[in-house]
Amino acid sequence: MGKNIRIAVLHFAHETVTFLRNDTTLDDFIYPGSPASGEALLSAYPKSYMGGFVKMAREFNEVELVGIESPLWPRTGTGSGWITTEAYEHFLGRMIAELKNGGPWHGVYLALHGAMAVRGVARPEAELARRVREVVGPSVKIAATFDLHGNEDHEFLEHADMGFAVKYFPHYDEYLQGERAARMLVRAIRGDYKVAHAVRKVPILTATVRMWTGASPWMDLSQRALTWEAREVDVYVNVFFGFPFADVPDVGITVQVFTNANAKLAGEIAGDIASLAWRKREKLLSSTKIYSIADGVALAKAATAKGDTPVVLADHSDRSGSATFLLKEIIAQGLSHVLIATIADAKATAKLKADGVKAGDAFDMEIGGLVDESAGTPVHIQGTILRAVEGQGQYWVVVRFGRDNVLVLSTYLVQVMEPFSLAALGLDIHAFRAFAIKSRVHFRKGFDDNGFAKTILLVEPTSPFLGTVHLEALPYQNVDLKKFYPYGEPKFPR
Ligand SMILES: [Zn+2]
């Protein structure tokens, strides 16, 4: 059988914290492996959306996939601010040119995140879809995958046909959503699925730390979407929780529903889930307990004394990776056997690298802090270097200090999701009684949802700056907080 379905595959993803001072630049997207095209792009994220998409698409013999040159995630991860217009236009321009020259196409797959923020472009994913549509024409089917932290509204779907967002946070179903996108794209291309969609915005804005789907009522939103998908044939539901640290006009919760040519049903389901979210708005904001850093460390100490270990101390608020508040408090309260991972400090790691430090060397320097007020002030650490190693585009220095504590210094923000990922640094994970990490919810994958940690404490500094649940302290330019619960009393749109 000939390959008579040609699908172009594109990737452009970032979760942009626009309140960080360091822009995400063209240079941040260019490193060994990125941009990627052809088979390298198709195999770039084998366990994520891309992997699922490619696997399923290739189950259809007639499908040919073409990897269009695309940037992978920037090397800064989620620890960088506004994407420059230059970086966005550079990659988008090359994508569009390749689409124009490489056609004809039957379908386009866009592997996106949804919370990308670009200087001068209000809705970057919708703009990408618009430009793709412009070049491929009205009959070509366009499907995308999204993170549930995407900031979306009706605009993307004015240009694209379908989107598939993950339903779990941590995002366990990325691969699954990639598979669904592939299958539904093929069905739409064959004329076997005629998309009717509905979109509802829900004016609720809150910090991502609250959005764990392992507990109600966030779990209830995911479950309601799953229930609708199970009870109705050909229904697909996205519940975007949104990303409040991107200062963009389409923040807040968004419900999208796709049906096979049944606009009425799509509208009913979207309305049901939107009103469910609205009815539960108080609980959505109060179900997660967040401690001050001082209280959290004291509770960790008590849990350690009782043997309820290991303990996780998650400073969910650190958006730069350089925050030192938790490290300071651990030292102040004399906690022992703690692994602190990580403190990001590009200057310190560059200096240590230049000095050629090695295991056994004495360590005596100020680290962390300073990138902005939410990072706090540097901390003076004296200890012994256990390891200094290059890996995953960063420089890592492991330092033993204090009472059997270990500190991991990194170049960029690192969100530790699995304790055993740190074993790669030569650490005996079982030797620690507590883990001080920078994560909101993703850490539950390796610390909670597998029974590893016995005590979990979410902490944040008391000052209401970037990263904390106090969104009212952020200098929004494109968001009117009064239009969102709990900052104003918005009317729920009927
Ligand atoms: Zn996410």
Coordinates of N, CA and C in Angstrom, one line a residue, residues 46-265:
P46 N 10.4 10.2 23.3 CA 9.7 8.9 23.0 C 8.6 8.6 24.1
K47 N 8.7 9.1 25.3 CA 7.7 8.7 26.3 C 6.6 9.8 26.4
S48 N 6.7 10.8 25.6 CA 5.8 12.0 25.8 C 4.8 12.0 24.6
Y49 N 4.2 13.2 24.4 CA 3.2 13.4 23.3 C 3.8 12.9 22.0
M50 N 5.0 13.3 21.7 CA 5.6 13.0 20.4 C 5.7 11.5 20.2
G51 N 6.2 10.8 21.2 CA 6.3 9.3 21.1 C 5.0 8.6 20.9
G52 N 4.0 9.0 21.6 CA 2.7 8.4 21.4 C 2.1 8.7 20.0
F53 N 2.3 10.0 19.6 CA 1.8 10.3 18.2 C 2.4 9.5 17.1
V54 N 3.8 9.4 17.2 CA 4.5 8.7 16.1 C 4.1 7.2 16.2
K55 N 4.1 6.6 17.4 CA 3.8 5.2 17.5 C 2.4 4.9 16.8
M56 N 1.4 5.7 17.2 CA 0.1 5.4 16.7 C 0.0 5.7 15.2
A57 N 0.5 6.8 14.8 CA 0.4 7.2 13.4 C 1.0 6.1 12.5
R58 N 2.1 5.5 13.0 CA 2.8 4.5 12.2 C 2.0 3.1 12.2
E59 N 1.0 3.0 13.0 CA 0.2 1.8 12.9 C -0.7 1.9 11.7
F60 N -0.8 3.0 11.1 CA -1.6 3.2 9.8 C -0.6 3.1 8.7
N61 N -0.6 2.0 7.9 CA 0.4 1.8 6.8 C 0.5 2.9 5.8
E62 N -0.6 3.6 5.6 CA -0.6 4.6 4.5 C -0.1 6.0 5.0
V63 N 0.2 6.1 6.3 CA 0.7 7.4 6.8 C 2.2 7.6 6.7
E64 N 2.5 8.7 6.1 CA 3.9 9.1 6.1 C 4.1 10.3 7.0
L65 N 5.1 10.3 7.9 CA 5.3 11.4 8.8 C 6.5 12.2 8.4
V66 N 6.5 13.5 8.4 CA 7.6 14.3 8.0 C 7.9 15.3 9.1
G67 N 9.1 15.1 9.7 CA 9.5 15.9 10.9 C 10.0 17.3 10.3
I68 N 9.3 18.3 10.6 CA 9.6 19.7 10.2 C 10.6 20.2 11.2
E69 N 11.6 20.9 10.7 CA 12.6 21.5 11.7 C 11.9 22.3 12.8
S70 N 12.2 21.9 14.0 CA 11.5 22.4 15.2 C 12.5 22.6 16.3
P71 N 12.3 23.6 17.1 CA 13.1 23.7 18.3 C 12.6 22.7 19.4
L72 N 13.5 22.1 20.1 CA 13.0 21.3 21.3 C 12.9 22.3 22.5
W73 N 12.6 21.8 23.6 CA 12.4 22.7 24.8 C 13.7 23.6 25.0
P74 N 13.6 24.8 25.3 CA 14.8 25.6 25.6 C 15.6 25.0 26.7
R75 N 16.9 25.2 26.7 CA 17.8 24.6 27.7 C 17.5 25.1 29.1
T76 N 16.8 26.3 29.2 CA 16.5 26.8 30.5 C 15.3 26.1 31.1
G77 N 14.7 25.2 30.4 CA 13.5 24.5 30.9 C 12.4 25.5 31.1
T78 N 11.8 25.4 32.3 CA 10.7 26.4 32.5 C 11.2 27.6 33.3
G79 N 12.6 27.7 33.4 CA 13.1 28.7 34.3 C 13.5 30.0 33.5
S80 N 12.7 30.4 32.5 CA 13.1 31.6 31.8 C 11.8 32.3 31.4
G81 N 12.0 33.6 31.1 CA 10.8 34.5 30.9 C 10.5 34.6 29.4
W82 N 9.8 35.8 29.1 CA 9.3 36.0 27.7 C 10.2 35.4 26.7
I83 N 9.6 34.7 25.7 CA 10.3 34.3 24.5 C 10.5 35.5 23.6
T84 N 11.6 35.8 23.1 CA 11.8 37.0 22.3 C 11.1 36.8 21.0
T85 N 10.6 37.9 20.4 CA 10.0 37.9 19.1 C 10.9 37.3 18.1
E86 N 12.2 37.6 18.2 CA 13.2 37.1 17.3 C 13.2 35.5 17.3
A87 N 13.2 35.0 18.5 CA 13.3 33.5 18.6 C 12.0 32.9 18.0
Y88 N 10.9 33.4 18.3 CA 9.6 32.9 17.8 C 9.5 33.0 16.3
E89 N 9.8 34.1 15.8 CA 9.7 34.3 14.4 C 10.7 33.5 13.6
H90 N 11.9 33.4 14.2 CA 12.9 32.6 13.5 C 12.4 31.2 13.2
F91 N 12.0 30.5 14.3 CA 11.5 29.1 14.1 C 10.2 29.0 13.3
L92 N 9.3 29.9 13.6 CA 8.0 29.9 12.9 C 8.2 30.1 11.4
G93 N 9.1 31.0 11.1 CA 9.4 31.4 9.7 C 9.9 30.1 9.0
R94 N 10.9 29.5 9.6 CA 11.5 28.3 9.0 C 10.4 27.1 8.8
M95 N 9.6 27.0 9.8 CA 8.5 26.0 9.8 C 7.6 26.2 8.6
I96 N 7.2 27.5 8.5 CA 6.2 27.8 7.4 C 6.8 27.6 6.1
A97 N 8.1 28.0 5.9 CA 8.8 27.9 4.6 C 8.9 26.4 4.3
E98 N 9.2 25.6 5.2 CA 9.3 24.1 4.9 C 8.0 23.5 4.6
L99 N 6.9 24.0 5.3 CA 5.6 23.5 5.0 C 5.2 23.9 3.6
K100 N 5.5 25.1 3.2 CA 5.2 25.6 1.9 C 5.9 24.8 0.8
N101 N 7.2 24.5 1.0 CA 7.9 23.8 0.0 C 7.8 22.3 0.0
G102 N 7.3 21.8 1.1 CA 7.3 20.3 1.2 C 6.0 19.6 1.0
G103 N 5.0 20.4 0.6 CA 3.6 19.9 0.5 C 3.5 19.0 -0.8
P104 N 2.3 18.5 -1.1 CA 1.1 18.7 -0.4 C 1.0 17.9 0.9
W105 N 0.2 18.4 1.8 CA 0.0 17.7 3.1 C -1.5 17.3 3.3
H106 N -1.7 16.3 4.0 CA -3.1 15.9 4.4 C -3.4 16.3 5.8
G107 N -2.3 16.3 6.6 CA -2.5 16.7 8.0 C -1.3 17.3 8.6
V108 N -1.5 18.0 9.7 CA -0.4 18.6 10.4 C -0.6 18.3 11.9
Y109 N 0.5 17.8 12.5 CA 0.5 17.6 14.0 C 1.3 18.7 14.7
L110 N 0.8 19.4 15.6 CA 1.5 20.4 16.4 C 1.7 19.9 17.8
A111 N 2.9 19.6 18.2 CA 3.2 19.2 19.6 C 3.5 20.5 20.4
L112 N 2.5 20.9 21.2 CA 2.6 22.2 21.9 C 2.5 22.1 23.4
H113 N 2.6 23.1 24.1 CA 2.4 23.1 25.5 C 1.1 23.9 25.8
G114 N 1.1 25.2 25.3 CA -0.1 26.0 25.5 C 0.2 27.2 26.4
A115 N 1.2 27.2 27.2 CA 1.5 28.3 28.1 C 2.8 29.1 27.6
M116 N 3.0 29.0 26.3 CA 4.1 29.8 25.7 C 3.7 31.3 25.7
A117 N 4.6 32.1 26.0 CA 4.4 33.6 26.0 C 5.5 34.3 25.2
V118 N 5.1 35.0 24.2 CA 6.0 35.6 23.3 C 5.8 37.1 23.3
R119 N 6.9 37.9 23.4 CA 6.8 39.3 23.3 C 6.1 39.8 22.0
G120 N 5.0 40.5 22.2 CA 4.4 41.0 21.0 C 3.4 40.1 20.3
V121 N 3.3 38.9 20.8 CA 2.3 37.9 20.2 C 1.4 37.4 21.3
A122 N 0.1 37.9 21.3 CA -0.8 37.6 22.4 C -1.1 36.2 22.6
R123 N -1.3 35.4 21.5 CA -1.6 34.0 21.7 C -0.7 33.2 20.7
P124 N 0.5 32.8 21.2 CA 1.5 32.3 20.3 C 1.0 30.9 19.6
E125 N 0.3 30.1 20.4 CA -0.1 28.8 19.8 C -1.2 29.0 18.7
A126 N -2.1 30.0 19.0 CA -3.1 30.3 18.0 C -2.5 30.9 16.7
E127 N -1.5 31.8 17.0 CA -0.8 32.4 15.8 C -0.1 31.4 15.0
L128 N 0.5 30.4 15.7 CA 1.2 29.3 15.0 C 0.2 28.6 14.1
A129 N -1.0 28.2 14.7 CA -2.0 27.5 14.0 C -2.5 28.3 12.8
R130 N -2.7 29.6 13.0 CA -3.2 30.5 11.9 C -2.2 30.5 10.8
R131 N -0.9 30.6 11.1 CA 0.1 30.7 10.0 C 0.2 29.4 9.3
V132 N 0.1 28.3 10.0 CA 0.1 26.9 9.4 C -1.1 26.8 8.5
R133 N -2.3 27.2 9.0 CA -3.5 27.1 8.2 C -3.4 27.9 6.9
E134 N -2.8 29.1 7.0 CA -2.6 30.0 5.9 C -1.9 29.3 4.8
V135 N -0.8 28.5 5.2 CA 0.0 27.9 4.1 C -0.5 26.5 3.7
V136 N -1.2 25.8 4.5 CA -1.7 24.4 4.1 C -3.1 24.5 3.5
G137 N -3.8 25.5 3.7 CA -5.2 25.6 3.1 C -6.2 25.0 4.0
P138 N -7.5 25.3 3.6 CA -8.6 25.0 4.5 C -8.9 23.5 4.7
S139 N -8.5 22.7 3.7 CA -9.0 21.3 3.8 C -8.1 20.4 4.6
V140 N -6.8 20.8 4.8 CA -5.9 20.0 5.6 C -6.3 20.0 7.1
K141 N -6.2 18.8 7.7 CA -6.6 18.7 9.1 C -5.4 19.0 10.0
I142 N -5.6 19.8 11.1 CA -4.6 20.2 12.0 C -5.0 19.7 13.4
A143 N -4.2 18.9 14.0 CA -4.4 18.4 15.4 C -3.2 18.7 16.3
A144 N -3.4 19.0 17.5 CA -2.4 19.4 18.4 C -2.5 18.6 19.7
T145 N -1.4 18.6 20.5 CA -1.4 18.1 21.9 C -1.0 19.3 22.8
F146 N -1.6 19.2 24.0 CA -1.3 20.3 25.0 C -1.1 19.8 26.4
D147 N -0.4 20.6 27.1 CA -0.3 20.4 28.6 C -1.6 21.0 29.2
L148 N -2.0 20.5 30.3 CA -3.3 21.1 30.9 C -3.0 22.5 31.5
H149 N -1.7 22.9 31.6 CA -1.4 24.2 32.0 C -1.5 25.2 30.9
G150 N -1.9 24.8 29.7 CA -2.0 25.7 28.6 C -3.0 26.9 28.9
N151 N -2.7 28.0 28.4 CA -3.6 29.2 28.5 C -4.2 29.2 27.1
E152 N -5.5 28.8 27.0 CA -6.1 28.7 25.7 C -7.5 29.3 25.8
D153 N -8.0 29.6 24.6 CA -9.4 30.1 24.5 C -10.0 29.6 23.2
H154 N -10.9 30.3 22.6 CA -11.5 29.8 21.3 C -10.6 30.0 20.1
E155 N -9.5 30.9 20.3 CA -8.8 31.3 19.1 C -8.0 30.2 18.4
F156 N -7.4 29.3 19.1 CA -6.6 28.2 18.5 C -7.5 27.4 17.6
L157 N -8.7 27.1 18.1 CA -9.6 26.3 17.3 C -10.3 27.0 16.1
E158 N -10.0 28.3 16.0 CA -10.5 28.9 14.8 C -9.6 28.5 13.6
H159 N -8.4 28.1 13.9 CA -7.5 27.7 12.8 C -7.1 26.2 12.8
A160 N -7.2 25.6 13.9 CA -6.9 24.1 14.0 C -8.1 23.4 14.2
D161 N -8.1 22.1 14.0 CA -9.3 21.3 14.1 C -9.5 20.7 15.5
M162 N -8.4 20.2 16.1 CA -8.5 19.5 17.4 C -7.3 19.7 18.2
G163 N -7.5 19.5 19.5 CA -6.4 19.5 20.5 C -6.7 18.4 21.5
F164 N -5.6 17.9 22.1 CA -5.7 16.8 23.1 C -4.8 17.2 24.2
A165 N -5.4 17.5 25.4 CA -4.6 17.9 26.5 C -4.6 16.8 27.5
V166 N -3.5 16.8 28.3 CA -3.4 15.7 29.4 C -4.5 16.0 30.4
K167 N -4.9 15.0 31.1 CA -5.9 15.1 32.2 C -5.3 15.0 33.6
Y168 N -4.1 14.6 33.7 CA -3.5 14.4 35.0 C -2.4 15.4 35.3
F169 N -2.3 15.7 36.5 CA -1.2 16.6 37.0 C -0.6 15.9 38.2
P170 N 0.5 15.2 38.2 CA 1.5 15.1 37.2 C 1.0 14.5 35.9
H171 N 1.6 14.9 34.8 CA 1.0 14.6 33.5 C 1.3 13.2 33.0
Y172 N 0.7 12.2 33.6 CA 1.0 10.8 33.3 C 0.5 10.4 31.9
D173 N -0.4 11.2 31.3 CA -1.0 10.7 30.0 C -0.5 11.5 28.8
E174 N 0.7 11.9 28.8 CA 1.2 12.6 27.6 C 1.3 11.7 26.4
Y175 N 1.8 10.5 26.6 CA 1.9 9.6 25.5 C 0.6 9.2 25.0
L176 N -0.3 8.9 25.9 CA -1.7 8.6 25.6 C -2.4 9.7 24.7
Q177 N -2.2 10.9 25.1 CA -2.8 12.0 24.3 C -2.2 12.1 22.9
G178 N -0.9 11.8 22.9 CA -0.2 11.8 21.5 C -0.8 10.7 20.7
E179 N -1.1 9.6 21.2 CA -1.7 8.5 20.5 C -3.1 8.9 20.0
R180 N -3.8 9.5 20.9 CA -5.2 9.9 20.5 C -5.1 10.9 19.4
A181 N -4.2 11.9 19.5 CA -4.1 12.9 18.4 C -3.8 12.3 17.1
A182 N -3.0 11.3 17.1 CA -2.6 10.6 15.8 C -3.9 9.9 15.2
R183 N -4.5 9.1 16.0 CA -5.7 8.4 15.5 C -6.8 9.3 15.1
M184 N -7.0 10.3 15.8 CA -8.1 11.2 15.4 C -7.8 12.1 14.2
L185 N -6.5 12.4 14.1 CA -6.1 13.1 12.9 C -6.3 12.3 11.7
V186 N -5.9 11.0 11.7 CA -6.1 10.1 10.6 C -7.6 10.0 10.3
R187 N -8.4 9.8 11.3 CA -9.8 9.7 11.1 C -10.4 11.0 10.5
A188 N -10.0 12.1 10.9 CA -10.5 13.4 10.3 C -10.0 13.5 8.9
I189 N -8.8 13.1 8.6 CA -8.3 13.2 7.2 C -9.1 12.2 6.3
R190 N -9.5 11.1 6.8 CA -10.3 10.1 6.0 C -11.8 10.5 6.0
G191 N -12.2 11.6 6.7 CA -13.5 12.0 6.6 C -14.4 11.2 7.6
D192 N -13.8 10.5 8.5 CA -14.5 9.6 9.4 C -14.9 10.3 10.7
Y193 N -14.4 11.5 10.9 CA -14.7 12.3 12.1 C -14.8 13.8 11.6
K194 N -16.0 14.3 11.8 CA -16.2 15.7 11.4 C -16.3 16.5 12.6
V195 N -15.3 17.3 12.9 CA -15.2 17.9 14.2 C -16.3 19.0 14.4
A196 N -17.0 18.9 15.6 CA -17.7 20.0 16.1 C -17.2 20.3 17.5
H197 N -16.9 21.5 17.8 CA -16.3 21.8 19.1 C -17.0 22.9 19.9
A198 N -16.8 22.9 21.2 CA -17.3 23.9 22.0 C -16.2 24.3 23.0
V199 N -16.2 25.6 23.3 CA -15.2 26.1 24.3 C -15.9 27.0 25.3
R200 N -15.5 26.7 26.6 CA -16.0 27.6 27.7 C -14.9 28.0 28.5
K201 N -14.8 29.3 28.8 CA -13.8 29.8 29.8 C -14.5 29.8 31.2
V202 N -13.7 29.5 32.2 CA -14.2 29.6 33.6 C -13.3 30.6 34.3
P203 N -13.8 31.7 34.8 CA -12.9 32.8 35.4 C -12.4 32.4 36.7
I204 N -11.5 31.5 36.8 CA -10.8 31.1 38.0 C -9.3 31.1 37.8
L205 N -8.6 31.8 38.6 CA -7.2 31.9 38.4 C -6.5 31.6 39.7
T206 N -5.6 30.6 39.6 CA -4.9 30.2 40.9 C -3.5 29.6 40.6
A207 N -2.7 29.5 41.6 CA -1.3 29.0 41.4 C -1.3 27.5 41.2
T208 N -0.4 27.0 40.4 CA -0.3 25.6 39.9 C -0.2 24.7 41.1
V209 N 0.4 25.1 42.2 CA 0.6 24.2 43.3 C -0.7 23.6 43.8
R210 N -1.8 24.2 43.6 CA -3.1 23.8 44.0 C -3.7 22.7 43.1
M211 N -3.1 22.5 42.0 CA -3.8 21.8 40.9 C -3.6 20.2 40.8
W212 N -3.0 19.7 41.9 CA -2.8 18.2 41.9 C -4.1 17.5 41.6
T213 N -4.1 16.6 40.6 CA -5.3 15.8 40.3 C -5.4 14.5 41.1
G214 N -4.5 14.4 42.1 CA -4.6 13.2 43.0 C -5.6 13.5 44.1
A215 N -6.2 14.7 44.2 CA -7.1 15.0 45.3 C -8.3 15.8 44.7
S216 N -9.4 15.7 45.3 CA -10.6 16.5 45.0 C -10.3 18.0 45.4
P217 N -10.9 19.0 44.7 CA -11.8 18.8 43.6 C -11.1 18.9 42.2
W218 N -9.8 19.0 42.1 CA -9.2 19.0 40.8 C -9.4 17.7 40.2
M219 N -9.3 16.6 41.0 CA -9.5 15.3 40.5 C -10.9 15.1 39.9
D220 N -11.9 15.8 40.5 CA -13.3 15.7 40.0 C -13.4 16.3 38.6
L221 N -12.6 17.3 38.3 CA -12.7 17.9 37.0 C -12.2 16.9 36.0
S222 N -11.0 16.3 36.3 CA -10.5 15.3 35.4 C -11.4 14.1 35.2
Q223 N -12.0 13.7 36.4 CA -12.8 12.5 36.3 C -14.1 12.8 35.5
R224 N -14.6 14.0 35.6 CA -15.8 14.4 34.9 C -15.5 14.3 33.4
A225 N -14.4 14.8 33.0 CA -14.0 14.8 31.6 C -13.9 13.3 31.1
L226 N -13.2 12.5 31.9 CA -13.1 11.1 31.6 C -14.5 10.4 31.5
T227 N -15.4 10.7 32.4 CA -16.7 10.1 32.4 C -17.4 10.5 31.1
W228 N -17.3 11.7 30.7 CA -18.0 12.1 29.4 C -17.4 11.4 28.2
E229 N -16.1 11.2 28.3 CA -15.4 10.5 27.2 C -15.8 9.0 27.1
A230 N -16.1 8.5 28.3 CA -16.4 7.1 28.4 C -17.9 6.8 28.0
R231 N -18.8 7.8 28.4 CA -20.2 7.5 28.2 C -20.7 7.9 26.8
E232 N -19.9 8.7 26.1 CA -20.4 9.1 24.8 C -19.3 8.7 23.7
V233 N -19.7 8.1 22.7 CA -18.8 7.7 21.6 C -18.3 9.0 20.9
D234 N -17.0 9.0 20.6 CA -16.4 10.1 19.8 C -16.4 11.4 20.5
V235 N -16.4 11.4 21.8 CA -16.3 12.7 22.6 C -14.9 12.8 23.2
Y236 N -14.3 14.0 23.0 CA -12.9 14.3 23.6 C -13.0 15.6 24.4
V237 N -12.5 15.6 25.6 CA -12.6 16.7 26.5 C -11.3 17.2 27.0
N238 N -11.0 18.5 26.9 CA -9.8 19.1 27.5 C -10.3 20.0 28.6
V239 N -9.7 19.8 29.8 CA -9.9 20.8 30.9 C -8.5 21.5 31.1
F240 N -8.3 22.6 30.6 CA -7.1 23.4 30.9 C -7.2 24.1 32.2
F241 N -6.3 23.8 33.1 CA -6.3 24.5 34.4 C -5.7 25.9 34.2
G242 N -4.9 26.1 33.2 CA -4.2 27.3 32.9 C -2.9 27.5 33.7
F243 N -2.2 28.6 33.3 CA -0.9 28.8 33.9 C -0.8 30.3 34.3
P244 N -0.9 30.6 35.6 CA -1.0 32.0 36.0 C 0.3 32.8 36.0
F245 N 1.4 32.1 35.8 CA 2.7 32.9 35.8 C 3.1 33.4 34.4
A246 N 2.2 33.2 33.4 CA 2.4 33.9 32.1 C 1.3 35.0 32.1
D247 N 1.8 36.2 31.8 CA 1.0 37.4 31.8 C 0.4 37.5 30.4
V248 N -0.6 36.7 30.1 CA -1.2 36.7 28.8 C -2.7 36.8 28.9
P249 N -3.4 37.2 27.8 CA -4.9 37.5 28.0 C -5.8 36.3 28.1
D250 N -5.3 35.1 27.8 CA -6.2 33.9 27.8 C -5.9 33.0 29.0
V251 N -5.5 33.6 30.2 CA -5.3 32.8 31.4 C -6.6 32.3 31.9
G252 N -6.6 31.4 32.9 CA -7.8 30.9 33.6 C -8.1 29.5 33.1
I253 N -9.2 29.0 33.6 CA -9.6 27.6 33.2 C -10.3 27.7 31.9
T254 N -10.1 26.7 31.0 CA -10.7 26.6 29.7 C -11.2 25.2 29.5
V255 N -12.4 25.0 29.1 CA -12.9 23.7 28.7 C -13.1 23.6 27.2
Q256 N -12.6 22.6 26.6 CA -12.8 22.4 25.2 C -13.4 21.0 25.0
V257 N -14.4 20.9 24.1 CA -15.0 19.6 23.9 C -15.1 19.4 22.4
F258 N -14.8 18.2 21.9 CA -14.9 17.8 20.5 C -15.9 16.6 20.4
T259 N -16.7 16.7 19.4 CA -17.6 15.6 19.1 C -17.6 15.4 17.6
N260 N -18.2 14.3 17.2 CA -18.3 14.0 15.8 C -19.6 14.6 15.2
A261 N -19.4 15.8 14.8 CA -20.5 16.6 14.1 C -21.7 16.9 15.0
N262 N -21.5 16.8 16.3 CA -22.7 17.1 17.2 C -22.4 18.3 18.1
A263 N -22.7 19.5 17.5 CA -22.4 20.7 18.2 C -23.2 20.9 19.5
K264 N -24.4 20.4 19.5 CA -25.3 20.5 20.6 C -24.7 19.8 21.8
L265 N -24.2 18.5 21.6 CA -23.6 17.7 22.6 C -22.4 18.4 23.1

